[in-house]
Amino acid sequence: MHRFLLFGLLILLYTGCKKEFRLATPDSEGLKALASQGDYYGDVLHIYFTENYKATSGKKDIKTLDYDPDYECGYTQEFEGGIVFKKEACIEAGGVNWAIHLPKVSEEELRSWVENIYAAELPDFPGEWTSEMEYGTRGGEAGCYYSLADKGVHWQVIVWCGS
């Protein structure tokens, strides 16, 4: 009997203490300012994660260009909360691709996050929802495009930027 009470108490403590994941609201102005600086230049998405979540890994699976081995064109990095961030920009004139796994949040919270991150990336190019799960530059012009996929236990966000 005591064993069942102890087990029940442990479950109650675990579920009561477990923090619900929340996406930090993107600071569009701050992200734009950091993105214009040398080390960070242009990578608003990576800046957002490094500024708002503790990295639980260094960059791994690092890819470089054949003609410029010092330039990191692709990598994976993990952050607290189960965030997995992957960047791929190794094809010349192929744009930049990101695949981001985010812990489960409401669809409304995720859609708001996408709109705010987009505003920091491309403040001069209005975005729009082209379907329930796709957001991008209005009119299909060159810019950035987000595709959201509900994977049950997490969200997968695919981002492509290019012309």
PDB file of C-alpha atoms in Angstrom:
ATOM      1  CA  MET A   1       0.000   0.000   0.000  1.00  0.00           C
ATOM      2  CA  HIS A   2       2.823   2.403   0.890  1.00  0.00           C
ATOM      3  CA  ARG A   3       4.491   1.569  -2.408  1.00  0.00           C
ATOM      4  CA  PHE A   4       1.380   2.673  -4.344  1.00  0.00           C
ATOM      5  CA  LEU A   5       1.145   5.902  -2.358  1.00  0.00           C
ATOM      6  CA  LEU A   6       4.821   6.643  -2.973  1.00  0.00           C
ATOM      7  CA  PHE A   7       4.437   5.890  -6.680  1.00  0.00           C
ATOM      8  CA  GLY A   8       1.358   8.138  -6.895  1.00  0.00           C
ATOM      9  CA  LEU A   9       3.174  10.934  -5.077  1.00  0.00           C
ATOM     10  CA  LEU A  10       6.145  10.683  -7.451  1.00  0.00           C
ATOM     11  CA  ILE A  11       3.858  10.893 -10.488  1.00  0.00           C
ATOM     12  CA  LEU A  12       2.072  13.894  -9.012  1.00  0.00           C
ATOM     13  CA  LEU A  13       5.378  15.643  -8.302  1.00  0.00           C
ATOM     14  CA  TYR A  14       6.686  14.899 -11.795  1.00  0.00           C
ATOM     15  CA  THR A  15       3.587  16.157 -13.602  1.00  0.00           C
ATOM     16  CA  GLY A  16       3.219  19.146 -11.285  1.00  0.00           C
ATOM     17  CA  CYS A  17       6.843  20.244 -11.706  1.00  0.00           C
ATOM     18  CA  LYS A  18       7.157  19.640 -15.421  1.00  0.00           C
ATOM     19  CA  LYS A  19       7.449  22.990 -17.220  1.00  0.00           C
ATOM     20  CA  GLU A  20       5.336  23.553 -20.272  1.00  0.00           C
ATOM     21  CA  PHE A  21       7.477  24.707 -23.188  1.00  0.00           C
ATOM     22  CA  ARG A  22       6.779  28.206 -24.483  1.00  0.00           C
ATOM     23  CA  LEU A  23       8.336  29.881 -27.497  1.00  0.00           C
ATOM     24  CA  ALA A  24      10.096  33.098 -26.535  1.00  0.00           C
ATOM     25  CA  THR A  25       8.525  36.032 -28.364  1.00  0.00           C
ATOM     26  CA  PRO A  26      10.981  37.160 -31.051  1.00  0.00           C
ATOM     27  CA  ASP A  27      12.372  40.662 -30.528  1.00  0.00           C
ATOM     28  CA  SER A  28      12.294  41.706 -34.185  1.00  0.00           C
ATOM     29  CA  GLU A  29      14.260  44.927 -33.672  1.00  0.00           C
ATOM     30  CA  GLY A  30      16.935  43.263 -31.539  1.00  0.00           C
ATOM     31  CA  LEU A  31      17.283  40.365 -33.982  1.00  0.00           C
ATOM     32  CA  LYS A  32      17.625  42.760 -36.929  1.00  0.00           C
ATOM     33  CA  ALA A  33      20.341  44.687 -35.077  1.00  0.00           C
ATOM     34  CA  LEU A  34      22.313  41.522 -34.251  1.00  0.00           C
ATOM     35  CA  ALA A  35      21.863  40.167 -37.783  1.00  0.00           C
ATOM     36  CA  SER A  36      23.637  43.207 -39.195  1.00  0.00           C
ATOM     37  CA  GLN A  37      26.777  42.539 -37.130  1.00  0.00           C
ATOM     38  CA  GLY A  38      29.861  40.634 -38.290  1.00  0.00           C
ATOM     39  CA  ASP A  39      29.748  37.249 -36.527  1.00  0.00           C
ATOM     40  CA  TYR A  40      26.005  36.884 -36.836  1.00  0.00           C
ATOM     41  CA  TYR A  41      25.477  38.464 -40.227  1.00  0.00           C
ATOM     42  CA  GLY A  42      22.100  37.569 -41.632  1.00  0.00           C
ATOM     43  CA  ASP A  43      21.218  34.418 -39.681  1.00  0.00           C
ATOM     44  CA  VAL A  44      18.165  35.640 -37.769  1.00  0.00           C
ATOM     45  CA  LEU A  45      16.925  32.128 -36.977  1.00  0.00           C
ATOM     46  CA  HIS A  46      20.171  30.986 -35.362  1.00  0.00           C
ATOM     47  CA  ILE A  47      20.464  34.285 -33.489  1.00  0.00           C
ATOM     48  CA  TYR A  48      16.945  33.801 -32.103  1.00  0.00           C
ATOM     49  CA  PHE A  49      17.770  30.370 -30.699  1.00  0.00           C
ATOM     50  CA  THR A  50      21.189  31.314 -29.286  1.00  0.00           C
ATOM     51  CA  GLU A  51      19.738  34.425 -27.634  1.00  0.00           C
ATOM     52  CA  ASN A  52      16.687  32.685 -26.136  1.00  0.00           C
ATOM     53  CA  TYR A  53      17.668  29.086 -25.362  1.00  0.00           C
ATOM     54  CA  LYS A  54      20.716  27.439 -23.838  1.00  0.00           C
ATOM     55  CA  ALA A  55      22.629  25.298 -26.329  1.00  0.00           C
ATOM     56  CA  THR A  56      22.831  21.663 -25.214  1.00  0.00           C
ATOM     57  CA  SER A  57      25.348  20.831 -27.927  1.00  0.00           C
ATOM     58  CA  GLY A  58      27.917  22.625 -29.978  1.00  0.00           C
ATOM     59  CA  LYS A  59      27.528  22.752 -33.727  1.00  0.00           C
ATOM     60  CA  LYS A  60      27.838  19.235 -35.111  1.00  0.00           C
ATOM     61  CA  ASP A  61      27.678  17.581 -38.516  1.00  0.00           C
ATOM     62  CA  ILE A  62      29.426  20.720 -39.791  1.00  0.00           C
ATOM     63  CA  LYS A  63      29.628  21.029 -43.569  1.00  0.00           C
ATOM     64  CA  THR A  64      31.943  23.380 -45.436  1.00  0.00           C
ATOM     65  CA  LEU A  65      32.342  24.483 -49.020  1.00  0.00           C
ATOM     66  CA  ASP A  66      35.017  22.696 -51.076  1.00  0.00           C
ATOM     67  CA  TYR A  67      36.520  25.994 -52.182  1.00  0.00           C
ATOM     68  CA  ASP A  68      36.230  27.659 -48.735  1.00  0.00           C
ATOM     69  CA  PRO A  69      36.745  25.154 -45.900  1.00  0.00           C
ATOM     70  CA  ASP A  70      36.484  27.931 -43.291  1.00  0.00           C
ATOM     71  CA  TYR A  71      32.866  28.732 -44.234  1.00  0.00           C
ATOM     72  CA  GLU A  72      30.291  26.648 -42.352  1.00  0.00           C
ATOM     73  CA  CYS A  73      27.512  26.104 -44.859  1.00  0.00           C
ATOM     74  CA  GLY A  74      25.635  23.521 -42.830  1.00  0.00           C
ATOM     75  CA  TYR A  75      25.377  22.200 -39.286  1.00  0.00           C
ATOM     76  CA  THR A  76      23.081  20.863 -36.590  1.00  0.00           C
ATOM     77  CA  GLN A  77      22.779  22.286 -33.079  1.00  0.00           C
ATOM     78  CA  GLU A  78      20.534  21.332 -30.177  1.00  0.00           C
ATOM     79  CA  PHE A  79      18.995  23.653 -27.599  1.00  0.00           C
ATOM     80  CA  GLU A  80      17.156  23.230 -24.315  1.00  0.00           C
ATOM     81  CA  GLY A  81      13.567  22.100 -24.508  1.00  0.00           C
ATOM     82  CA  GLY A  82      14.350  19.537 -27.203  1.00  0.00           C
ATOM     83  CA  ILE A  83      14.916  22.077 -29.989  1.00  0.00           C
ATOM     84  CA  VAL A  84      16.934  20.746 -32.929  1.00  0.00           C
ATOM     85  CA  PHE A  85      18.203  23.348 -35.409  1.00  0.00           C
ATOM     86  CA  LYS A  86      19.637  22.322 -38.784  1.00  0.00           C
ATOM     87  CA  LYS A  87      20.997  24.696 -41.398  1.00  0.00           C
ATOM     88  CA  GLU A  88      21.986  23.846 -44.980  1.00  0.00           C
ATOM     89  CA  ALA A  89      23.375  26.435 -47.406  1.00  0.00           C
ATOM     90  CA  CYS A  90      25.989  24.392 -49.270  1.00  0.00           C
ATOM     91  CA  ILE A  91      24.591  24.596 -52.799  1.00  0.00           C
ATOM     92  CA  GLU A  92      25.749  27.690 -54.625  1.00  0.00           C
ATOM     93  CA  ALA A  93      22.753  29.808 -55.681  1.00  0.00           C
ATOM     94  CA  GLY A  94      20.499  27.286 -53.939  1.00  0.00           C
ATOM     95  CA  GLY A  95      19.276  29.484 -51.146  1.00  0.00           C
ATOM     96  CA  VAL A  96      19.357  28.552 -47.477  1.00  0.00           C
ATOM     97  CA  ASN A  97      17.336  25.776 -45.853  1.00  0.00           C
ATOM     98  CA  TRP A  98      16.588  25.235 -42.183  1.00  0.00           C
ATOM     99  CA  ALA A  99      14.837  22.314 -40.523  1.00  0.00           C
ATOM    100  CA  ILE A 100      13.778  23.049 -36.968  1.00  0.00           C
ATOM    101  CA  HIS A 101      12.167  20.619 -34.543  1.00  0.00           C
ATOM    102  CA  LEU A 102      10.278  22.466 -31.817  1.00  0.00           C
ATOM    103  CA  PRO A 103       8.501  21.050 -28.778  1.00  0.00           C
ATOM    104  CA  LYS A 104       4.743  20.965 -29.059  1.00  0.00           C
ATOM    105  CA  VAL A 105       3.055  24.340 -28.581  1.00  0.00           C
ATOM    106  CA  SER A 106      -0.347  25.499 -29.782  1.00  0.00           C
ATOM    107  CA  GLU A 107      -0.706  26.089 -33.504  1.00  0.00           C
ATOM    108  CA  GLU A 108      -1.676  29.689 -32.751  1.00  0.00           C
ATOM    109  CA  GLU A 109       1.550  30.253 -30.767  1.00  0.00           C
ATOM    110  CA  LEU A 110       3.651  28.718 -33.552  1.00  0.00           C
ATOM    111  CA  ARG A 111       1.956  30.787 -36.267  1.00  0.00           C
ATOM    112  CA  SER A 112       2.563  33.981 -34.259  1.00  0.00           C
ATOM    113  CA  TRP A 113       6.237  32.988 -33.827  1.00  0.00           C
ATOM    114  CA  VAL A 114       6.590  32.482 -37.600  1.00  0.00           C
ATOM    115  CA  GLU A 115       5.107  35.908 -38.344  1.00  0.00           C
ATOM    116  CA  ASN A 116       7.455  37.627 -35.858  1.00  0.00           C
ATOM    117  CA  ILE A 117      10.594  35.802 -37.024  1.00  0.00           C
ATOM    118  CA  TYR A 118       9.709  36.580 -40.646  1.00  0.00           C
ATOM    119  CA  ALA A 119       9.296  40.274 -39.753  1.00  0.00           C
ATOM    120  CA  ALA A 120      12.841  40.287 -38.348  1.00  0.00           C
ATOM    121  CA  GLU A 121      14.282  38.498 -41.394  1.00  0.00           C
ATOM    122  CA  LEU A 122      12.544  40.473 -44.126  1.00  0.00           C
ATOM    123  CA  PRO A 123      11.073  43.664 -42.675  1.00  0.00           C
ATOM    124  CA  ASP A 124      10.659  45.268 -46.115  1.00  0.00           C
ATOM    125  CA  PHE A 125       8.765  42.359 -47.706  1.00  0.00           C
ATOM    126  CA  PRO A 126       5.280  41.664 -46.363  1.00  0.00           C
ATOM    127  CA  GLY A 127       4.448  38.044 -45.622  1.00  0.00           C
ATOM    128  CA  GLU A 128       1.198  36.128 -45.808  1.00  0.00           C
ATOM    129  CA  TRP A 129      -0.288  32.741 -44.981  1.00  0.00           C
ATOM    130  CA  THR A 130      -0.733  30.961 -48.305  1.00  0.00           C
ATOM    131  CA  SER A 131      -2.373  27.989 -46.594  1.00  0.00           C
ATOM    132  CA  GLU A 132      -3.044  26.914 -43.029  1.00  0.00           C
ATOM    133  CA  MET A 133       0.516  25.623 -42.628  1.00  0.00           C
ATOM    134  CA  GLU A 134       2.558  27.732 -45.090  1.00  0.00           C
ATOM    135  CA  TYR A 135       3.768  31.304 -44.755  1.00  0.00           C
ATOM    136  CA  GLY A 136       5.968  33.333 -47.066  1.00  0.00           C
ATOM    137  CA  THR A 137       6.657  36.453 -49.036  1.00  0.00           C
ATOM    138  CA  ARG A 138       3.455  37.977 -50.391  1.00  0.00           C
ATOM    139  CA  GLY A 139       2.873  37.169 -54.050  1.00  0.00           C
ATOM    140  CA  GLY A 140       5.406  34.328 -54.168  1.00  0.00           C
ATOM    141  CA  GLU A 141       8.343  36.666 -54.753  1.00  0.00           C
ATOM    142  CA  ALA A 142      11.938  35.997 -53.690  1.00  0.00           C
ATOM    143  CA  GLY A 143      12.146  35.787 -49.914  1.00  0.00           C
ATOM    144  CA  CYS A 144      11.598  33.271 -47.135  1.00  0.00           C
ATOM    145  CA  TYR A 145       9.002  30.527 -46.901  1.00  0.00           C
ATOM    146  CA  TYR A 146       7.916  28.541 -43.854  1.00  0.00           C
ATOM    147  CA  SER A 147       6.210  25.167 -43.881  1.00  0.00           C
ATOM    148  CA  LEU A 148       4.791  23.781 -40.618  1.00  0.00           C
ATOM    149  CA  ALA A 149       4.197  20.085 -39.966  1.00  0.00           C
ATOM    150  CA  ASP A 150       2.592  18.597 -36.869  1.00  0.00           C
ATOM    151  CA  LYS A 151       4.651  15.503 -36.020  1.00  0.00           C
ATOM    152  CA  GLY A 152       2.554  14.533 -32.997  1.00  0.00           C
ATOM    153  CA  VAL A 153       5.076  15.107 -30.220  1.00  0.00           C
ATOM    154  CA  HIS A 154       6.808  18.071 -31.863  1.00  0.00           C
ATOM    155  CA  TRP A 155       6.513  20.590 -34.682  1.00  0.00           C
ATOM    156  CA  GLN A 156       8.749  20.477 -37.711  1.00  0.00           C
ATOM    157  CA  VAL A 157       9.367  23.882 -39.271  1.00  0.00           C
ATOM    158  CA  ILE A 158      11.045  23.913 -42.678  1.00  0.00           C
ATOM    159  CA  VAL A 159      12.318  27.300 -43.840  1.00  0.00           C
ATOM    160  CA  TRP A 160      13.693  28.138 -47.257  1.00  0.00           C
ATOM    161  CA  CYS A 161      15.074  31.545 -48.218  1.00  0.00           C
ATOM    162  CA  GLY A 162      16.217  32.449 -51.702  1.00  0.00           C
ATOM    163  CA  SER A 163      15.215  33.837 -55.048  1.00  0.00           C
TER     164      SER A 163
END
